[in-house]
Short mmCIF file of C-alpha atoms in Angstrom, two decimals:
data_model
loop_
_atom_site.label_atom_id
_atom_site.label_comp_id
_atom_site.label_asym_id
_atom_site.label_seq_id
_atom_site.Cartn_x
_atom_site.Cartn_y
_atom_site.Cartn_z
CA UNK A 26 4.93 64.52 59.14
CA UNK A 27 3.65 62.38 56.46
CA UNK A 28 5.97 59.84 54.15
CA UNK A 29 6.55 61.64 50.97
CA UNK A 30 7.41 59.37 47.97
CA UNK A 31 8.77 60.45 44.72
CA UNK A 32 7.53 60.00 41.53
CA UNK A 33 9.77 56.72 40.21
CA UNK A 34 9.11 54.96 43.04
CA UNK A 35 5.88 53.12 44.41
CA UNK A 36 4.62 52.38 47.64
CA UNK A 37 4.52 48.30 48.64
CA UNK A 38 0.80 48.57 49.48
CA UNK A 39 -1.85 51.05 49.51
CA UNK A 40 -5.65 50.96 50.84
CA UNK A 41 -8.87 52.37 49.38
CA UNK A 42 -11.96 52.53 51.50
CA UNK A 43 -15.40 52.96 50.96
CA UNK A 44 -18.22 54.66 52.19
CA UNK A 45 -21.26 52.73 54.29
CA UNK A 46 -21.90 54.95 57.03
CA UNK A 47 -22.06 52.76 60.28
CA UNK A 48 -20.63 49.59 57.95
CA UNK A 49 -17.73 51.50 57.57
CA UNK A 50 -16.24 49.76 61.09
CA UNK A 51 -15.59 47.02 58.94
CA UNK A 52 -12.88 49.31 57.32
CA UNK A 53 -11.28 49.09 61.16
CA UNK A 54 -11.31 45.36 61.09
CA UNK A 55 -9.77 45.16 58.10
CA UNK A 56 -6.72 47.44 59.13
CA UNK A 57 -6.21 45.33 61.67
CA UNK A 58 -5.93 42.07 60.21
CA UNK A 59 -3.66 43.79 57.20
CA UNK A 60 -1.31 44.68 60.44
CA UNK A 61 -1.25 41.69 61.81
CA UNK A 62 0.24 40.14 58.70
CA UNK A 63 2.85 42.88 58.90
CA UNK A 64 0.89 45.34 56.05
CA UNK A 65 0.68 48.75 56.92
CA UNK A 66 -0.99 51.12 53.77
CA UNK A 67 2.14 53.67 52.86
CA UNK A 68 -1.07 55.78 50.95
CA UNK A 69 -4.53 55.83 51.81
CA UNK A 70 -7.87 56.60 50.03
CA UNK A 71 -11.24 56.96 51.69
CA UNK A 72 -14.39 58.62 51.01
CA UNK A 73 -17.38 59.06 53.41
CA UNK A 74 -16.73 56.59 56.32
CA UNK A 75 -13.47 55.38 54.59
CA UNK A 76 -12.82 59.42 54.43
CA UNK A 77 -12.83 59.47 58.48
CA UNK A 78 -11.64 56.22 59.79
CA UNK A 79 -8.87 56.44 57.47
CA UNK A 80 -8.09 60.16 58.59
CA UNK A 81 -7.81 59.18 62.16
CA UNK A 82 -5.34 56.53 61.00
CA UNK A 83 -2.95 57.96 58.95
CA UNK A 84 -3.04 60.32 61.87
CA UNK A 85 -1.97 57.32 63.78
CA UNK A 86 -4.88 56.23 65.59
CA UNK A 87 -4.71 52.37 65.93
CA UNK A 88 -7.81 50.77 64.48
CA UNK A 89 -8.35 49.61 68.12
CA UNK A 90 -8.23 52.87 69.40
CA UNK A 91 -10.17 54.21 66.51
CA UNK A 92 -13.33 51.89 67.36
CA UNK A 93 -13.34 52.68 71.06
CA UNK A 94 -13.57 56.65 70.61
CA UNK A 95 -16.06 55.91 67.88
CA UNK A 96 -18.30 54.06 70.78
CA UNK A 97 -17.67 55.99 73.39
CA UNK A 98 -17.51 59.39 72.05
CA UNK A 99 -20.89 58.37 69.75
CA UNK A 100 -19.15 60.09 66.80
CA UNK A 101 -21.78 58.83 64.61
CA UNK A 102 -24.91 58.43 66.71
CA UNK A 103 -25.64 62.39 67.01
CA UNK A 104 -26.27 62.59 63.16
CA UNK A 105 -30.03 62.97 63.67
CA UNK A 106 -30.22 64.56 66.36
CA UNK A 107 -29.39 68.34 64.81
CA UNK A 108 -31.81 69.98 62.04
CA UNK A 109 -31.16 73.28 60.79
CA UNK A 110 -33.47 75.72 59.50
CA UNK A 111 -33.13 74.72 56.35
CA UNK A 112 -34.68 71.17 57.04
CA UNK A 113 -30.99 69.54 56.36
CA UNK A 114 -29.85 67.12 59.49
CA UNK A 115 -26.58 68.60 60.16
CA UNK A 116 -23.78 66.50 62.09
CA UNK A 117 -22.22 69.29 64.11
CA UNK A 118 -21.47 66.21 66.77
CA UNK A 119 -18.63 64.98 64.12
CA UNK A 120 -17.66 67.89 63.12
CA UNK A 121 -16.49 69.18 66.43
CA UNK A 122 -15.15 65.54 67.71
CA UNK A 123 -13.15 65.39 64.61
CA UNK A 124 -11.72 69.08 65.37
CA UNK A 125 -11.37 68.11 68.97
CA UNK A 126 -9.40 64.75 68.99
CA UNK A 127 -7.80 64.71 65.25
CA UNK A 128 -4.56 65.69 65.78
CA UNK A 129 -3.25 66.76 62.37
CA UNK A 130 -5.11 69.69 61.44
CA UNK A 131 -4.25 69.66 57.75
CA UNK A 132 -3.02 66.68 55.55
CA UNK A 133 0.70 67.65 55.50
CA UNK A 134 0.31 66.73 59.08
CA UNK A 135 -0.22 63.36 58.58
CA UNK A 136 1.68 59.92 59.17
CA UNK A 137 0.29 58.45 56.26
CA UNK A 138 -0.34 60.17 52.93
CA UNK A 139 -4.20 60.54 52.66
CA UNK A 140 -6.75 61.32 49.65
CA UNK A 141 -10.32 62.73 50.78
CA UNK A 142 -13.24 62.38 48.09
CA UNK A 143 -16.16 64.62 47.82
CA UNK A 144 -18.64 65.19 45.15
CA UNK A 145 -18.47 68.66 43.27
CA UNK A 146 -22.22 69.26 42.87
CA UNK A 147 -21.74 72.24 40.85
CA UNK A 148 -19.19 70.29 38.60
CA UNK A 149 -20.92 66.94 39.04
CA UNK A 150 -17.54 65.52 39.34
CA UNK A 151 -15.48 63.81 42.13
CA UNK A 152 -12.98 65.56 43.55
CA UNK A 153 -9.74 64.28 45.38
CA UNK A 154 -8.42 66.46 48.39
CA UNK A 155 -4.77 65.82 49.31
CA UNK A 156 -3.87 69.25 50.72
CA UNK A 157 -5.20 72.11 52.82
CA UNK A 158 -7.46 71.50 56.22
CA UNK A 159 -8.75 68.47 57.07
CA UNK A 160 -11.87 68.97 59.16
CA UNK A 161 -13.96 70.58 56.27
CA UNK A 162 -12.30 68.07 53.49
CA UNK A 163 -13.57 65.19 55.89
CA UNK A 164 -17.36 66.71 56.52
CA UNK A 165 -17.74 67.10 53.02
CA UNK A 166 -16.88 63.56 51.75
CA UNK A 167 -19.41 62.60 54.22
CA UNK A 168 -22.29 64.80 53.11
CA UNK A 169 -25.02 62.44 52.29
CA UNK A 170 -26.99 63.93 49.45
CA UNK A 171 -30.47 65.32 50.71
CA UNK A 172 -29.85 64.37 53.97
CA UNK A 173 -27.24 66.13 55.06
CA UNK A 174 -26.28 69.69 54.73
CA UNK A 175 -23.93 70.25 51.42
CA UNK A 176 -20.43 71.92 52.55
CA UNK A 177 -19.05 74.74 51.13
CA UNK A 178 -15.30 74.85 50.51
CA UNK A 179 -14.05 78.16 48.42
CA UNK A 180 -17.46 79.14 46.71
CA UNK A 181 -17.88 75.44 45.57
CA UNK A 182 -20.63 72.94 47.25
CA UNK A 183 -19.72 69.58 47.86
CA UNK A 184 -21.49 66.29 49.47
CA UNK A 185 -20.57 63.10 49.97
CA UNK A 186 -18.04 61.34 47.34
CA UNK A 187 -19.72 58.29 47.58
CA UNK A 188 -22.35 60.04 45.15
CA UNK A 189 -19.81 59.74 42.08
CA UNK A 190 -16.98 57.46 43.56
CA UNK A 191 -17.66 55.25 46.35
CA UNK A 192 -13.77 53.35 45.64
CA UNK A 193 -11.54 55.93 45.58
CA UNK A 194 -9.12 54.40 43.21
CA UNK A 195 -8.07 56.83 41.18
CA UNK A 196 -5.87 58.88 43.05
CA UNK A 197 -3.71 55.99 44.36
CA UNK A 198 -3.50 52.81 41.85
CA UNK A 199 -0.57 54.14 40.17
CA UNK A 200 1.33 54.96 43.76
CA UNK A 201 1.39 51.87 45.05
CA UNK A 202 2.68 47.78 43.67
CA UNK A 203 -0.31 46.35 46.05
CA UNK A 204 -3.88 48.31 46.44
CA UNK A 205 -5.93 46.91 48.54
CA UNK A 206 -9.96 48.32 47.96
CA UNK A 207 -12.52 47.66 51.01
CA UNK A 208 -15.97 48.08 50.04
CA UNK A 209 -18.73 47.82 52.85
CA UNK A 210 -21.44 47.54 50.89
CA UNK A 211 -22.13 44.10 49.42
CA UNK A 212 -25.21 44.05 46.82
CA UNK A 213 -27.97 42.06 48.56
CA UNK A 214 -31.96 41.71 47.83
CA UNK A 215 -33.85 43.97 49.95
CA UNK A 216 -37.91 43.15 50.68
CA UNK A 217 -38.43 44.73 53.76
CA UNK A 218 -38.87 48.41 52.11
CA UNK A 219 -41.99 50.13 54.32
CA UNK A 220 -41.45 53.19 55.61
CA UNK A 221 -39.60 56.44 54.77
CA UNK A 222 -36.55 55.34 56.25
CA UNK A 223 -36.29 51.72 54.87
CA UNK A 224 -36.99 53.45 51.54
CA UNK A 225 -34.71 55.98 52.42
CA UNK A 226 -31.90 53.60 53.03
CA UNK A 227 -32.34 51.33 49.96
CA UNK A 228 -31.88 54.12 47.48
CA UNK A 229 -28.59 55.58 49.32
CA UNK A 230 -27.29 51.99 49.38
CA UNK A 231 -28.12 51.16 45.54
CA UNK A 232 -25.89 53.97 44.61
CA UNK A 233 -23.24 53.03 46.61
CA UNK A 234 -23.19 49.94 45.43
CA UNK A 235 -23.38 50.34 41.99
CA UNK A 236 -20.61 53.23 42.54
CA UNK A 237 -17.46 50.36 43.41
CA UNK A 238 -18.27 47.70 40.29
CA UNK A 239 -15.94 49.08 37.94
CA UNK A 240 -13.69 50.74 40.30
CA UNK A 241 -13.31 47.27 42.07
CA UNK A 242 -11.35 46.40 38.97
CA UNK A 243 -8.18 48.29 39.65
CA UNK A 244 -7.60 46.49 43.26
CA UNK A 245 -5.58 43.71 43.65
CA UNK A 246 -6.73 42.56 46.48
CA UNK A 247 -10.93 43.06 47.14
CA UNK A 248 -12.48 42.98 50.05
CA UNK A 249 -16.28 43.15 50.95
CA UNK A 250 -17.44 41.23 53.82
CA UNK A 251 -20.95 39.51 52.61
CA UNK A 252 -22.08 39.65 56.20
CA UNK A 253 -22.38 43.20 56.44
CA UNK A 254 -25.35 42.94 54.04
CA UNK A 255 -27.19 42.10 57.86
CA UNK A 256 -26.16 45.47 59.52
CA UNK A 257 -27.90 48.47 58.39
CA UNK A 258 -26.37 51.75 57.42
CA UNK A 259 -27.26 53.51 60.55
CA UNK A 260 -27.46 50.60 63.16
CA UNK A 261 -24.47 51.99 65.17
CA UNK A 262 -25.43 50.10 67.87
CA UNK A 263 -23.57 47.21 66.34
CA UNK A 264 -19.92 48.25 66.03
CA UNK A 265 -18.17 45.81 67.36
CA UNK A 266 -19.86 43.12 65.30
CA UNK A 267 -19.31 45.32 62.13
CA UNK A 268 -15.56 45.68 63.04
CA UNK A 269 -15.12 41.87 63.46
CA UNK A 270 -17.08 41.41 59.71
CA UNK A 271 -14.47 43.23 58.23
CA UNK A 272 -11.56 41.80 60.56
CA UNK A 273 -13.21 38.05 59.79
CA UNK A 274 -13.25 38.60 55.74
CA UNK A 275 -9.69 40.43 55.53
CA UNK A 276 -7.96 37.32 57.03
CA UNK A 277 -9.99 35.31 54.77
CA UNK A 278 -8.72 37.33 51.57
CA UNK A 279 -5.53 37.85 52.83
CA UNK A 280 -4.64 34.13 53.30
CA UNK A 281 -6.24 33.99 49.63
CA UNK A 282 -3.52 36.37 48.21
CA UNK A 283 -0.78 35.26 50.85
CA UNK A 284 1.76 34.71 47.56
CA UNK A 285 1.09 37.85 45.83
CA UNK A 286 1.97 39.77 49.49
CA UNK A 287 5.07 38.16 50.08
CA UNK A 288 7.70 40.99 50.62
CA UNK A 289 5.42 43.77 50.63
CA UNK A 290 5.56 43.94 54.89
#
């Protein structure tokens, strides 16, 4: 059962997480560096890749543990390999891994309090899940636009949160005296842009990007691991390297911010 706090009291620290598709291992790294200095998020915030890596711990997956089902299972490598008949790539793979080996089946069910973003394309707003089942909440934050298929949830179509809010902020920076916002997606110059794919790529990333400036504002603690501007969004084949980007940078930052952290483990 998850932690519930009241309304006159605020959690030490708290974690937003961004999307980045296969960059979003770095969001593992970085959860294990902030518990090795004795941090553990009491609220947690993801969208797209942040959405599922920080389901699967607030469901109390270690970030260890996380990475190796990730590899092993191939959570993310079957994207491609599944197009419907309406030309959309549809990632049944994820969706029935996450069903399969998430154990909490709806967000009361959690260890850790979680918020789930997805884009209301009907409202053209972002929309923060906290309640209800997690499985479709999860699929739908992780929608890409055009891509992917859109997921319905109660008459209304959604895609990916990143879209409109790629640091989920919002629902958190009041709840917590620390927030901690991981964006894997560091801005970067780009020349190599033949193909449909490359092309592809670029223009997903530019929004992301330009999604976490402002939001970036409300964190106490940033972190965005430069190096990750070498992985691409779909080079799964890299994990482990993209898990120790983000691992590398958070004890970086962290040591940066040691004084403002004191007492918050």
């Amino acid at each position: 059962m998850k932690k519930q706090f009241g309304d006159n009291e605020k959690i030490p620290v708290g974690i937003a997480l961004s999307g980045g598709s296969a960059r979003g291992f770095a969001h593992l790294g970085v959860l294990k560096a902030l518990e090795e200095a004795g941090l553990h998020p009491g609220v947690i915030s993801g969208v797209s890749a942040g959405a599922i890596v920080g389901a699967f711990y607030a469901d109390g997956y270690s970030p260890e543990e996380i990475l190796e089902m990730f590899i092993e299972k191939k959570l993310f490598q079957i994207l491609h390999l599944n197009v419907n008949r309406t030309g959309f790539l549809k990632p049944s793979g994820i969706d029935s891994l996450i069903k399969k080996y998430l154990r909490a089946k709806t967000f009361d069910q959690l260890k850790i309090p979680l918020y789930i973003t997805a884009s209301d394309l009907n409202r053209g707003v972002a929309v923060y899940f906290h309640e209800g089942a997690l499985p479709d909440k999860i699929m739908a934050s992780s929608a890409i636009p055009v891509l992917f298929q859109p997921v319905v949830i109660e008459g209304t179509t959604y895609v990916d949160g990143g879209l409109i809010d790629n640091l989920p902020v919002q629902p958190v920076r009041n709840k917590c005296r620390v927030l901690v916002g991981v964006s894997a997606n560091p801005n970067y110059e780009e020349n190599d842009l033949n193909g449909f794919w490359k092309l592809t790529e670029r223009t997903i990333y530019l929004n992301l990007v330009t999604r976490i400036q402002e939001h970036k504002l409300y964190c106490d603690i940033f972190i965005e691991p430069p190096t990750l501007k070498d992985y691409g969004l779909f080079e799964i084949s890299k994990a482990r390297e993209i898990f120790a980007c983000g691992y590398d940078e958070a004890k970086r930052v962290l040591n940066k911010h040691a004084e403002l952290l004191k007492g918050k483990t």
